[in-house]
Short mmCIF file of N, CA and C in Angstrom, two decimals:
data_model
loop_
_atom_site.label_atom_id
_atom_site.label_comp_id
_atom_site.label_asym_id
_atom_site.label_seq_id
_atom_site.Cartn_x
_atom_site.Cartn_y
_atom_site.Cartn_z
N MET A 1 -23.09 -62.12 43.08
CA MET A 1 -22.14 -61.90 44.15
C MET A 1 -21.23 -63.13 44.26
N ALA A 2 -19.95 -62.87 44.46
CA ALA A 2 -19.01 -63.97 44.58
C ALA A 2 -19.20 -64.69 45.91
N GLU A 3 -18.95 -65.98 45.90
CA GLU A 3 -19.06 -66.75 47.12
C GLU A 3 -17.79 -66.60 47.95
N PHE A 4 -17.91 -66.81 49.25
CA PHE A 4 -16.76 -66.72 50.15
C PHE A 4 -15.81 -67.88 49.88
N ASP A 5 -14.56 -67.60 49.74
CA ASP A 5 -13.53 -68.59 49.45
C ASP A 5 -12.78 -68.92 50.75
N PHE A 6 -13.20 -70.01 51.43
CA PHE A 6 -12.62 -70.36 52.71
C PHE A 6 -11.12 -70.67 52.61
N ASP A 7 -10.72 -71.36 51.53
CA ASP A 7 -9.30 -71.69 51.37
C ASP A 7 -8.46 -70.43 51.22
N ALA A 8 -8.95 -69.46 50.48
CA ALA A 8 -8.22 -68.20 50.33
C ALA A 8 -8.13 -67.48 51.67
N ALA A 9 -9.19 -67.49 52.44
CA ALA A 9 -9.17 -66.85 53.76
C ALA A 9 -8.16 -67.52 54.68
N ARG A 10 -8.08 -68.84 54.62
CA ARG A 10 -7.11 -69.56 55.45
C ARG A 10 -5.68 -69.20 55.07
N ARG A 11 -5.43 -68.97 53.78
CA ARG A 11 -4.08 -68.58 53.36
C ARG A 11 -3.69 -67.24 53.94
N TRP A 12 -4.65 -66.36 54.14
CA TRP A 12 -4.36 -65.04 54.70
C TRP A 12 -4.21 -65.08 56.22
N ALA A 13 -4.80 -66.08 56.86
CA ALA A 13 -4.75 -66.18 58.32
C ALA A 13 -3.33 -66.53 58.77
N ARG A 14 -2.93 -65.99 59.89
CA ARG A 14 -1.61 -66.29 60.43
C ARG A 14 -1.80 -67.10 61.70
N PHE A 15 -1.76 -68.40 61.54
CA PHE A 15 -1.96 -69.28 62.69
C PHE A 15 -0.71 -69.38 63.55
N ASP A 16 0.45 -69.13 62.97
CA ASP A 16 1.71 -69.18 63.70
C ASP A 16 2.34 -67.79 63.67
N PRO A 17 2.27 -67.03 64.77
CA PRO A 17 2.79 -65.66 64.76
C PRO A 17 4.32 -65.58 64.56
N HIS A 18 5.01 -66.69 64.68
CA HIS A 18 6.47 -66.71 64.49
C HIS A 18 6.87 -67.00 63.06
N LYS A 19 5.92 -67.42 62.27
CA LYS A 19 6.20 -67.75 60.86
C LYS A 19 6.14 -66.49 60.02
N MET A 20 7.17 -66.24 59.24
CA MET A 20 7.21 -65.07 58.37
C MET A 20 6.43 -65.34 57.08
N LEU A 21 5.75 -64.33 56.59
CA LEU A 21 5.07 -64.46 55.32
C LEU A 21 6.08 -64.22 54.20
N ALA A 22 5.99 -65.00 53.16
CA ALA A 22 6.91 -64.87 52.02
C ALA A 22 6.23 -64.05 50.92
N ARG A 23 7.02 -63.27 50.22
CA ARG A 23 6.50 -62.50 49.11
C ARG A 23 6.22 -63.45 47.95
N ARG A 24 5.06 -63.26 47.34
CA ARG A 24 4.72 -64.06 46.17
C ARG A 24 5.48 -63.55 44.97
N GLY A 25 5.72 -64.42 44.02
CA GLY A 25 6.38 -64.04 42.77
C GLY A 25 5.49 -63.15 41.93
N ASP A 26 6.11 -62.36 41.06
CA ASP A 26 5.33 -61.45 40.20
C ASP A 26 4.30 -62.18 39.37
N ASP A 27 4.60 -63.41 38.95
CA ASP A 27 3.65 -64.16 38.13
C ASP A 27 2.40 -64.56 38.91
N GLU A 28 2.43 -64.48 40.23
CA GLU A 28 1.27 -64.83 41.06
C GLU A 28 0.47 -63.59 41.50
N LEU A 29 0.98 -62.39 41.20
CA LEU A 29 0.32 -61.17 41.64
C LEU A 29 -0.55 -60.61 40.51
N PRO A 30 -1.70 -60.02 40.89
CA PRO A 30 -2.63 -59.50 39.88
C PRO A 30 -2.27 -58.07 39.43
N PHE A 31 -1.37 -57.94 38.48
CA PHE A 31 -1.01 -56.61 37.96
C PHE A 31 -2.10 -56.11 37.03
N VAL A 32 -2.28 -54.79 36.98
CA VAL A 32 -3.32 -54.18 36.16
C VAL A 32 -2.68 -53.67 34.87
N THR A 33 -3.38 -53.93 33.79
CA THR A 33 -2.98 -53.39 32.49
C THR A 33 -4.14 -52.56 31.95
N ALA A 34 -3.87 -51.77 30.95
CA ALA A 34 -4.91 -50.87 30.40
C ALA A 34 -6.15 -51.63 29.91
N ASN A 35 -5.98 -52.86 29.44
CA ASN A 35 -7.12 -53.63 28.94
C ASN A 35 -7.88 -54.34 30.06
N LEU A 36 -7.47 -54.24 31.30
CA LEU A 36 -8.15 -54.87 32.43
C LEU A 36 -8.62 -53.84 33.46
N ILE A 37 -9.12 -52.71 33.01
CA ILE A 37 -9.51 -51.63 33.92
C ILE A 37 -10.76 -52.00 34.71
N GLY A 38 -11.75 -52.61 34.09
CA GLY A 38 -12.98 -52.96 34.79
C GLY A 38 -12.75 -54.11 35.77
N GLY A 39 -13.59 -54.19 36.79
CA GLY A 39 -13.48 -55.30 37.73
C GLY A 39 -14.04 -54.96 39.09
N GLN A 40 -13.56 -55.67 40.09
CA GLN A 40 -14.03 -55.51 41.46
C GLN A 40 -13.62 -54.19 42.07
N GLY A 41 -14.23 -53.87 43.20
CA GLY A 41 -13.89 -52.66 43.93
C GLY A 41 -12.46 -52.69 44.45
N LEU A 42 -11.94 -51.52 44.79
CA LEU A 42 -10.57 -51.38 45.24
C LEU A 42 -10.51 -50.94 46.69
N LEU A 43 -9.48 -51.36 47.40
CA LEU A 43 -9.16 -50.85 48.73
C LEU A 43 -7.73 -50.33 48.60
N LEU A 44 -7.59 -49.02 48.62
CA LEU A 44 -6.32 -48.38 48.31
C LEU A 44 -5.40 -48.30 49.51
N ASP A 45 -4.11 -48.40 49.23
CA ASP A 45 -3.07 -48.26 50.23
C ASP A 45 -2.74 -46.77 50.38
N THR A 46 -2.17 -46.41 51.50
CA THR A 46 -1.84 -45.02 51.78
C THR A 46 -0.98 -44.41 50.68
N CYS A 47 -0.02 -45.17 50.15
CA CYS A 47 0.88 -44.61 49.14
C CYS A 47 0.14 -44.22 47.87
N VAL A 48 -1.00 -44.85 47.57
CA VAL A 48 -1.80 -44.47 46.39
C VAL A 48 -2.35 -43.07 46.57
N TYR A 49 -2.89 -42.78 47.74
CA TYR A 49 -3.42 -41.42 48.00
C TYR A 49 -2.31 -40.39 47.92
N ILE A 50 -1.18 -40.69 48.53
CA ILE A 50 -0.06 -39.74 48.56
C ILE A 50 0.46 -39.51 47.15
N ASP A 51 0.63 -40.58 46.37
CA ASP A 51 1.08 -40.42 44.99
C ASP A 51 0.11 -39.58 44.17
N GLN A 52 -1.17 -39.76 44.38
CA GLN A 52 -2.16 -38.96 43.65
C GLN A 52 -2.09 -37.50 44.06
N MET A 53 -1.94 -37.24 45.36
CA MET A 53 -1.86 -35.85 45.82
C MET A 53 -0.61 -35.15 45.28
N GLN A 54 0.44 -35.91 45.08
CA GLN A 54 1.69 -35.35 44.56
C GLN A 54 1.79 -35.45 43.05
N ASP A 55 0.70 -35.86 42.40
CA ASP A 55 0.63 -36.01 40.96
C ASP A 55 1.73 -36.92 40.41
N ARG A 56 1.96 -38.02 41.13
CA ARG A 56 3.00 -38.99 40.72
C ARG A 56 2.41 -40.35 40.39
N SER A 57 1.10 -40.51 40.41
CA SER A 57 0.51 -41.81 40.14
C SER A 57 0.49 -42.10 38.63
N PRO A 58 0.73 -43.35 38.26
CA PRO A 58 0.69 -43.67 36.83
C PRO A 58 -0.70 -43.53 36.25
N GLN A 59 -0.78 -43.25 34.98
CA GLN A 59 -2.06 -43.03 34.30
C GLN A 59 -2.98 -44.26 34.42
N VAL A 60 -2.42 -45.46 34.33
CA VAL A 60 -3.24 -46.66 34.44
C VAL A 60 -3.91 -46.74 35.81
N LEU A 61 -3.25 -46.28 36.86
CA LEU A 61 -3.84 -46.25 38.19
C LEU A 61 -4.96 -45.22 38.25
N ASP A 62 -4.74 -44.05 37.69
CA ASP A 62 -5.80 -43.02 37.68
C ASP A 62 -7.03 -43.51 36.93
N ASP A 63 -6.80 -44.20 35.79
CA ASP A 63 -7.91 -44.76 35.03
C ASP A 63 -8.64 -45.83 35.83
N LEU A 64 -7.91 -46.66 36.53
CA LEU A 64 -8.47 -47.71 37.34
C LEU A 64 -9.37 -47.14 38.43
N ILE A 65 -8.88 -46.13 39.11
CA ILE A 65 -9.64 -45.50 40.20
C ILE A 65 -10.90 -44.81 39.66
N ALA A 66 -10.80 -44.24 38.46
CA ALA A 66 -11.94 -43.56 37.86
C ALA A 66 -13.04 -44.55 37.45
N GLN A 67 -12.68 -45.79 37.15
CA GLN A 67 -13.65 -46.75 36.63
C GLN A 67 -14.23 -47.71 37.68
N ARG A 68 -13.51 -47.92 38.76
CA ARG A 68 -13.96 -48.91 39.76
C ARG A 68 -14.47 -48.22 41.02
N GLN A 69 -15.22 -48.97 41.79
CA GLN A 69 -15.67 -48.50 43.10
C GLN A 69 -14.45 -48.48 44.01
N VAL A 70 -14.28 -47.38 44.73
CA VAL A 70 -13.14 -47.25 45.66
C VAL A 70 -13.68 -47.28 47.08
N ASN A 71 -13.18 -48.20 47.88
CA ASN A 71 -13.52 -48.31 49.30
C ASN A 71 -12.37 -47.70 50.09
N HIS A 72 -12.69 -46.78 50.96
CA HIS A 72 -11.65 -46.07 51.71
C HIS A 72 -11.44 -46.74 53.06
N SER A 73 -10.19 -47.02 53.37
CA SER A 73 -9.82 -47.62 54.65
C SER A 73 -9.45 -46.55 55.65
N ILE A 74 -9.98 -46.64 56.84
CA ILE A 74 -9.66 -45.67 57.88
C ILE A 74 -8.17 -45.72 58.21
N ILE A 75 -7.56 -46.87 58.05
CA ILE A 75 -6.12 -46.99 58.31
C ILE A 75 -5.34 -46.14 57.30
N ALA A 76 -5.74 -46.20 56.02
CA ALA A 76 -5.08 -45.41 54.98
C ALA A 76 -5.30 -43.92 55.23
N ILE A 77 -6.51 -43.55 55.61
CA ILE A 77 -6.81 -42.15 55.88
C ILE A 77 -5.98 -41.63 57.04
N GLN A 78 -5.83 -42.44 58.08
CA GLN A 78 -4.99 -42.04 59.21
C GLN A 78 -3.52 -41.94 58.80
N GLY A 79 -3.09 -42.81 57.89
CA GLY A 79 -1.73 -42.73 57.37
C GLY A 79 -1.48 -41.43 56.63
N ILE A 80 -2.47 -40.98 55.86
CA ILE A 80 -2.34 -39.72 55.15
C ILE A 80 -2.27 -38.57 56.13
N ASP A 81 -3.11 -38.62 57.16
CA ASP A 81 -3.10 -37.56 58.18
C ASP A 81 -1.72 -37.51 58.87
N ALA A 82 -1.15 -38.66 59.18
CA ALA A 82 0.17 -38.70 59.81
C ALA A 82 1.21 -38.19 58.84
N HIS A 83 1.11 -38.51 57.54
CA HIS A 83 2.07 -38.04 56.55
C HIS A 83 1.99 -36.53 56.44
N ASP A 84 0.75 -35.95 56.42
CA ASP A 84 0.60 -34.51 56.30
C ASP A 84 1.21 -33.77 57.49
N ARG A 85 1.13 -34.36 58.67
CA ARG A 85 1.69 -33.72 59.86
C ARG A 85 3.21 -33.69 59.81
N CYS A 86 3.81 -34.66 59.12
CA CYS A 86 5.29 -34.76 59.07
C CYS A 86 5.87 -33.86 57.97
N THR A 87 5.05 -33.39 57.06
CA THR A 87 5.57 -32.58 55.94
C THR A 87 5.27 -31.13 56.10
#
């Protein structure tokens, strides 16, 4: 089991509510490629569920979801419910 990374947690914390978060550059983001399918569990965003329901998700995403443990967020599920009510 991985140890808790306090420094990473502090980076996510917002100590100043007036400070805007900046988008990280693409080179700092963990993009998935076909050769990196295995790994840690996933917490999916609402758009992933919607794209899958509309058969618009990329194959690499479908493969990733099929191979990894998927943790479902109640926030994402509520987002899907709200999306279904609007369509």
